[in-house]
Amino acid sequence: MIPTAYTEKEKNMVFQSEMLPHLDSMYNFAFRLTLDEDDAKDLVQDTYLKAFRFINSFEKGTNAKAWLFRILKNSFINDFRKKSKEPSKVDYQEVETFYNSEEFDNEIEATSDLRSESVQDLIGDEVANAINSLEVDFRIAIILCDIEGFTYEEMAKILDIPIGTVRSRLHRARGLLKEKLSSYAKKMGYLQKS
Amino acid sequence: MTSDKNFHEKNEMKQSSDPCNCCCLDSLYTILDGEASEENTEELMAHIEKCLPCYQQYDLEVAIRELLQTRLAKKCPPQDLLDCIREKIASITITQ
């Protein structure tokens, strides 16, 4: 790819108009990777600084969000994960045990209105817990495809892997997620009665 | 009404519990991900309507996707994040 030679003014304009609007998605992606608000903030800052430094390698008119996600993912894998504290596995196991427990089931069944805020929060937590417990490569695949809506081709570029690997990784990730979430999907009436 | 006909066909097929070997989960994913051609999508959707194992699989995949898209809370970036980024960029620009 031929680098674009932006003037200083153009650099700032491209950064303002094409990069900064993705701040919300970037922060959410960073949080899903680091599982920590402070770490997510640092990772997003690092990513934006790198994006600005290397902005000449961004071709105007191409997908800025995919370009930024690629930098963020690489920063996380190469630099950040090594420095950052590992998320506490014990905490997640405890959470998982609770959500798979009868206590959780009873709590849901005891509430007559499934749309109540507390039950909705529990479902949200359960979904987050299921995603967070996936190994990071699988977690990234689900976030990029099912939450951010990237195409297989964009995912292949973000992850630096062939499209065939994108498909097989998604397949595996979805299988794992299904094991964790299908009983909740049924319980919450997301599945049609057959 | 045609819907009656479809209903009967669907019910007839749904009574069958034979495992489905006619299509794989990957094809289903390409449709749900919007990666399949129009022709393949139509073909597979027509099949799903008539095949219980595929129909259940499809139903489950759609349900899980809905859970992910609607139940995962979006985090708001900290108020000062944008300002921090702008400040750092400004300091880079000045030092260059």
CSV table of C-alpha atoms in Angstrom, one decimal:
chain,number,residue,atom,x,y,z
A,1,MET,CA,0.0,0.0,0.0
A,2,ILE,CA,1.3,3.4,-0.9
A,3,PRO,CA,1.3,5.8,2.1
A,4,THR,CA,-0.7,8.9,1.8
A,5,ALA,CA,1.3,12.1,2.3
A,6,TYR,CA,-1.1,14.2,4.4
A,7,THR,CA,-0.3,17.8,5.3
A,8,GLU,CA,-0.5,18.7,9.0
A,9,LYS,CA,-3.9,20.2,8.5
A,10,GLU,CA,-5.2,17.2,6.6
A,11,LYS,CA,-3.8,14.8,9.3
A,12,ASN,CA,-5.8,16.6,11.9
A,13,MET,CA,-8.9,16.7,9.7
A,14,VAL,CA,-8.8,13.0,9.0
A,15,PHE,CA,-8.2,12.2,12.6
A,16,GLN,CA,-11.1,14.4,13.7
A,17,SER,CA,-13.6,13.3,11.1
A,18,GLU,CA,-12.7,9.7,10.5
A,19,MET,CA,-11.0,8.4,13.7
A,20,LEU,CA,-12.6,10.1,16.7
A,21,PRO,CA,-16.3,9.3,15.9
A,22,HIS,CA,-15.4,5.6,16.7
A,23,LEU,CA,-14.5,6.3,20.2
A,24,ASP,CA,-17.5,4.6,21.8
A,25,SER,CA,-17.0,1.4,19.8
A,26,MET,CA,-13.3,1.4,20.5
A,27,TYR,CA,-13.8,1.8,24.2
A,28,ASN,CA,-16.4,-1.0,24.3
A,29,PHE,CA,-14.0,-3.2,22.3
A,30,ALA,CA,-11.1,-2.4,24.6
A,31,PHE,CA,-13.3,-3.0,27.7
A,32,ARG,CA,-14.4,-6.4,26.4
A,33,LEU,CA,-10.7,-7.3,25.9
A,34,THR,CA,-9.2,-5.9,29.1
A,35,LEU,CA,-12.3,-6.4,31.3
A,36,ASP,CA,-11.2,-3.3,33.2
A,37,GLU,CA,-12.3,0.3,32.8
A,38,ASP,CA,-8.9,1.9,33.5
A,39,ASP,CA,-7.1,-0.6,31.3
A,40,ALA,CA,-9.6,0.0,28.5
A,41,LYS,CA,-9.1,3.8,28.8
A,42,ASP,CA,-5.3,3.4,28.5
A,43,LEU,CA,-5.6,1.0,25.6
A,44,VAL,CA,-7.9,3.3,23.7
A,45,GLN,CA,-5.5,6.3,24.3
A,46,ASP,CA,-2.5,4.2,23.1
A,47,THR,CA,-4.4,3.1,20.0
A,48,TYR,CA,-5.4,6.7,19.1
A,49,LEU,CA,-1.9,7.9,19.6
A,50,LYS,CA,-0.6,5.2,17.3
A,51,ALA,CA,-3.3,5.9,14.8
A,52,PHE,CA,-2.2,9.6,14.7
A,53,ARG,CA,1.4,8.7,14.4
A,54,PHE,CA,0.8,6.3,11.5
A,55,ILE,CA,-2.1,8.1,9.9
A,56,ASN,CA,-0.2,8.3,6.6
A,57,SER,CA,-0.8,4.5,6.2
A,58,PHE,CA,-4.5,5.1,6.4
A,59,GLU,CA,-6.0,5.5,3.0
A,60,LYS,CA,-8.8,8.1,2.9
A,61,GLY,CA,-12.1,6.7,2.0
A,62,THR,CA,-11.3,3.2,3.4
A,63,ASN,CA,-12.9,1.7,6.5
A,64,ALA,CA,-11.4,3.8,9.4
A,65,LYS,CA,-13.2,1.7,12.0
A,66,ALA,CA,-11.6,-1.6,10.8
A,67,TRP,CA,-8.3,0.2,10.6
A,68,LEU,CA,-8.6,1.4,14.2
A,69,PHE,CA,-9.8,-2.0,15.5
A,70,ARG,CA,-6.8,-3.6,13.9
A,71,ILE,CA,-4.4,-1.3,15.7
A,72,LEU,CA,-6.3,-1.7,19.0
A,73,LYS,CA,-6.3,-5.5,18.7
A,74,ASN,CA,-2.6,-5.6,17.9
A,75,SER,CA,-1.8,-3.2,20.8
A,76,PHE,CA,-3.7,-5.4,23.1
A,77,ILE,CA,-2.1,-8.7,22.0
A,78,ASN,CA,1.5,-7.4,21.5
A,79,ASP,CA,2.0,-4.8,24.2
A,80,PHE,CA,-0.9,-4.4,26.6
A,81,ARG,CA,-1.7,-8.0,27.6
A,82,LYS,CA,1.9,-8.5,28.7
A,83,LYS,CA,2.0,-5.4,30.9
A,84,SER,CA,-1.5,-5.5,32.2
A,85,LYS,CA,-2.6,-7.6,35.1
A,86,GLU,CA,-4.4,-10.8,34.0
A,87,PRO,CA,-8.1,-10.7,34.8
A,88,SER,CA,-8.8,-12.6,37.9
A,89,LYS,CA,-9.9,-16.0,36.8
A,90,VAL,CA,-11.2,-16.8,40.3
A,91,ASP,CA,-13.7,-13.9,40.2
A,92,TYR,CA,-15.1,-15.2,36.9
A,93,GLN,CA,-15.3,-18.7,38.2
A,94,GLU,CA,-17.3,-17.5,41.1
A,95,VAL,CA,-19.6,-15.5,38.9
A,96,GLU,CA,-20.1,-18.4,36.6
A,97,THR,CA,-20.8,-20.7,39.5
A,98,PHE,CA,-23.5,-18.3,40.7
A,99,TYR,CA,-25.2,-18.0,37.3
A,100,ASN,CA,-25.2,-21.7,36.8
A,101,SER,CA,-26.6,-22.3,40.2
A,102,GLU,CA,-30.1,-23.0,41.4
A,103,GLU,CA,-30.0,-19.7,43.3
A,104,PHE,CA,-29.9,-17.9,40.0
A,105,ASP,CA,-32.7,-20.0,38.6
A,106,ASN,CA,-34.8,-19.4,41.7
A,107,GLU,CA,-34.2,-15.7,41.5
A,108,ILE,CA,-35.4,-15.6,38.0
A,109,GLU,CA,-38.4,-17.8,38.6
A,110,ALA,CA,-39.4,-15.9,41.7
A,111,THR,CA,-39.8,-12.8,39.6
A,112,SER,CA,-43.1,-12.9,37.8
A,113,ASP,CA,-42.3,-10.2,35.4
A,114,LEU,CA,-39.4,-11.2,33.2
A,115,ARG,CA,-39.1,-7.7,31.8
A,116,SER,CA,-38.4,-6.3,35.3
A,117,GLU,CA,-35.2,-4.3,35.5
A,118,SER,CA,-33.5,-6.7,38.0
A,119,VAL,CA,-34.1,-9.7,35.8
A,120,GLN,CA,-33.0,-7.9,32.7
A,121,ASP,CA,-29.8,-6.9,34.5
A,122,LEU,CA,-29.2,-10.6,35.4
A,123,ILE,CA,-29.7,-11.6,31.8
A,124,GLY,CA,-27.3,-8.9,30.7
A,125,ASP,CA,-24.7,-10.0,33.2
A,126,GLU,CA,-25.1,-13.6,32.1
A,127,VAL,CA,-24.5,-12.6,28.5
A,128,ALA,CA,-21.4,-10.6,29.4
A,129,ASN,CA,-20.2,-13.4,31.6
A,130,ALA,CA,-20.5,-15.9,28.8
A,131,ILE,CA,-18.5,-13.7,26.4
A,132,ASN,CA,-15.9,-12.8,29.0
A,133,SER,CA,-15.2,-16.4,29.8
A,134,LEU,CA,-14.3,-17.2,26.2
A,135,GLU,CA,-10.6,-17.4,25.3
A,136,VAL,CA,-9.5,-14.0,23.9
A,137,ASP,CA,-9.3,-15.0,20.2
A,138,PHE,CA,-12.8,-16.4,20.3
A,139,ARG,CA,-14.1,-13.4,22.2
A,140,ILE,CA,-12.6,-11.1,19.6
A,141,ALA,CA,-14.3,-13.1,16.8
A,142,ILE,CA,-17.7,-12.9,18.4
A,143,ILE,CA,-17.4,-9.1,19.2
A,144,LEU,CA,-16.2,-8.3,15.6
A,145,CYS,CA,-18.9,-10.3,13.8
A,146,ASP,CA,-22.0,-10.5,16.0
A,147,ILE,CA,-21.7,-7.2,17.9
A,148,GLU,CA,-19.8,-4.8,15.6
A,149,GLY,CA,-21.1,-6.4,12.4
A,150,PHE,CA,-17.8,-6.5,10.5
A,151,THR,CA,-17.8,-8.7,7.3
A,152,TYR,CA,-15.6,-11.8,7.1
A,153,GLU,CA,-13.2,-9.8,4.8
A,154,GLU,CA,-12.9,-7.0,7.2
A,155,MET,CA,-12.3,-9.4,10.1
A,156,ALA,CA,-9.6,-11.1,8.1
A,157,LYS,CA,-7.8,-7.8,7.7
A,158,ILE,CA,-8.3,-6.8,11.3
A,159,LEU,CA,-7.0,-10.2,12.6
A,160,ASP,CA,-4.4,-10.8,9.9
A,161,ILE,CA,-5.7,-14.3,9.1
A,162,PRO,CA,-7.3,-15.8,6.0
A,163,ILE,CA,-11.1,-15.8,5.6
A,164,GLY,CA,-11.2,-19.5,6.1
A,165,THR,CA,-9.7,-19.1,9.5
A,166,VAL,CA,-12.2,-16.4,10.3
A,167,ARG,CA,-15.0,-18.8,9.5
A,168,SER,CA,-13.5,-21.7,11.5
A,169,ARG,CA,-12.8,-19.4,14.5
A,170,LEU,CA,-16.3,-18.0,14.5
A,171,HIS,CA,-17.7,-21.5,14.2
A,172,ARG,CA,-15.7,-22.7,17.3
A,173,ALA,CA,-16.5,-19.5,19.3
A,174,ARG,CA,-20.2,-19.8,18.6
A,175,GLY,CA,-20.2,-23.4,19.6
A,176,LEU,CA,-18.7,-22.5,23.0
A,177,LEU,CA,-21.0,-19.5,23.5
A,178,LYS,CA,-24.0,-21.7,22.6
A,179,GLU,CA,-23.1,-24.1,25.3
A,180,LYS,CA,-23.2,-21.3,27.8
A,181,LEU,CA,-26.2,-19.4,26.6
A,182,SER,CA,-28.7,-21.8,25.0
A,183,SER,CA,-30.4,-22.7,28.3
A,184,TYR,CA,-30.9,-19.0,29.1
A,185,ALA,CA,-32.2,-18.3,25.6
A,186,LYS,CA,-34.8,-21.0,26.1
A,187,LYS,CA,-35.6,-19.9,29.7
A,188,MET,CA,-36.1,-16.3,28.6
A,189,GLY,CA,-38.4,-17.2,25.8
A,190,TYR,CA,-36.0,-16.2,23.0
A,191,LEU,CA,-36.6,-19.5,21.3
A,192,GLN,CA,-39.8,-20.4,19.6
A,193,LYS,CA,-41.7,-23.2,21.2
A,194,SER,CA,-41.7,-26.2,18.9
B,1,MET,CA,-55.0,-20.1,2.0
B,2,THR,CA,-51.4,-20.8,1.1
B,3,SER,CA,-50.4,-20.4,4.8
B,4,ASP,CA,-52.6,-23.4,5.7
B,5,LYS,CA,-50.6,-25.5,3.2
B,6,ASN,CA,-47.3,-24.2,4.5
B,7,PHE,CA,-48.5,-24.9,8.1
B,8,HIS,CA,-49.4,-28.5,7.2
B,9,GLU,CA,-46.1,-29.0,5.3
B,10,LYS,CA,-44.1,-27.6,8.2
B,11,ASN,CA,-45.9,-29.7,10.8
B,12,GLU,CA,-45.4,-32.8,8.7
B,13,MET,CA,-41.8,-32.1,8.4
B,14,LYS,CA,-41.5,-31.2,12.1
B,15,GLN,CA,-42.6,-34.6,13.2
B,16,SER,CA,-39.5,-36.0,11.6
B,17,SER,CA,-36.7,-36.3,14.1
B,18,ASP,CA,-34.2,-37.7,11.6
B,19,PRO,CA,-30.8,-36.0,11.8
B,20,CYS,CA,-30.2,-33.5,9.0
B,21,ASN,CA,-27.2,-34.2,6.8
B,22,CYS,CA,-28.3,-32.0,4.0
B,23,CYS,CA,-26.7,-28.7,5.2
B,24,CYS,CA,-24.1,-27.7,7.6
B,25,LEU,CA,-23.9,-25.1,10.3
B,26,ASP,CA,-21.4,-23.1,8.3
B,27,SER,CA,-24.0,-22.4,5.6
B,28,LEU,CA,-26.3,-21.2,8.2
B,29,TYR,CA,-23.7,-18.9,9.6
B,30,THR,CA,-23.0,-17.4,6.1
B,31,ILE,CA,-26.7,-16.5,5.8
B,32,LEU,CA,-27.0,-15.1,9.3
B,33,ASP,CA,-23.8,-13.1,8.7
B,34,GLY,CA,-25.0,-11.7,5.4
B,35,GLU,CA,-22.2,-13.5,3.5
B,36,ALA,CA,-24.2,-15.9,1.4
B,37,SER,CA,-25.4,-15.1,-2.1
B,38,GLU,CA,-29.1,-14.3,-2.7
B,39,GLU,CA,-29.6,-17.6,-4.4
B,40,ASN,CA,-28.0,-19.7,-1.6
B,41,THR,CA,-29.9,-17.7,1.0
B,42,GLU,CA,-33.3,-18.4,-0.7
B,43,GLU,CA,-32.4,-22.1,-1.1
B,44,LEU,CA,-31.4,-22.6,2.4
B,45,MET,CA,-34.2,-20.6,3.9
B,46,ALA,CA,-36.7,-22.7,1.9
B,47,HIS,CA,-35.0,-25.8,3.3
B,48,ILE,CA,-35.0,-24.6,6.9
B,49,GLU,CA,-38.8,-24.1,6.7
B,50,LYS,CA,-39.2,-27.8,6.0
B,51,CYS,CA,-36.5,-29.4,8.1
B,52,LEU,CA,-36.9,-29.7,11.9
B,53,PRO,CA,-33.2,-30.1,12.9
B,54,CYS,CA,-32.2,-27.1,10.7
B,55,TYR,CA,-35.2,-25.1,11.8
B,56,GLN,CA,-34.2,-25.6,15.5
B,57,GLN,CA,-30.6,-24.8,14.8
B,58,TYR,CA,-31.6,-21.6,13.0
B,59,ASP,CA,-33.9,-20.6,15.8
B,60,LEU,CA,-31.2,-21.1,18.4
B,61,GLU,CA,-28.6,-19.2,16.4
B,62,VAL,CA,-31.0,-16.3,15.9
B,63,ALA,CA,-31.9,-16.3,19.6
B,64,ILE,CA,-28.3,-16.2,20.8
B,65,ARG,CA,-27.5,-13.4,18.3
B,66,GLU,CA,-30.4,-11.4,19.7
B,67,LEU,CA,-29.2,-11.9,23.2
B,68,LEU,CA,-25.8,-10.6,22.2
B,69,GLN,CA,-27.1,-7.6,20.4
B,70,THR,CA,-29.8,-6.6,22.9
B,71,ARG,CA,-28.6,-7.7,26.3
B,72,LEU,CA,-24.9,-6.8,26.4
B,73,ALA,CA,-24.7,-3.4,28.1
B,74,LYS,CA,-22.8,-0.7,26.2
B,75,LYS,CA,-20.2,1.0,28.2
B,76,CYS,CA,-19.9,4.8,28.0
B,77,PRO,CA,-16.3,6.0,27.6
B,78,PRO,CA,-15.1,8.1,30.6
B,79,GLN,CA,-15.9,11.8,30.2
B,80,ASP,CA,-12.3,12.8,30.0
B,81,LEU,CA,-11.1,10.2,27.5
B,82,LEU,CA,-11.7,12.4,24.4
B,83,ASP,CA,-10.0,15.4,26.0
B,84,CYS,CA,-7.0,13.2,27.1
B,85,ILE,CA,-6.6,12.0,23.5
B,86,ARG,CA,-6.9,15.5,22.1
B,87,GLU,CA,-4.4,16.9,24.5
B,88,LYS,CA,-1.9,14.2,23.8
B,89,ILE,CA,-2.3,14.7,20.0
B,90,ALA,CA,-1.9,18.4,20.4
B,91,SER,CA,1.4,17.9,22.4
B,92,ILE,CA,2.7,15.5,19.7
B,93,THR,CA,1.8,18.1,17.0
B,94,ILE,CA,3.7,20.8,18.9
B,95,THR,CA,6.8,18.8,19.5
B,96,GLN,CA,7.0,17.7,15.8
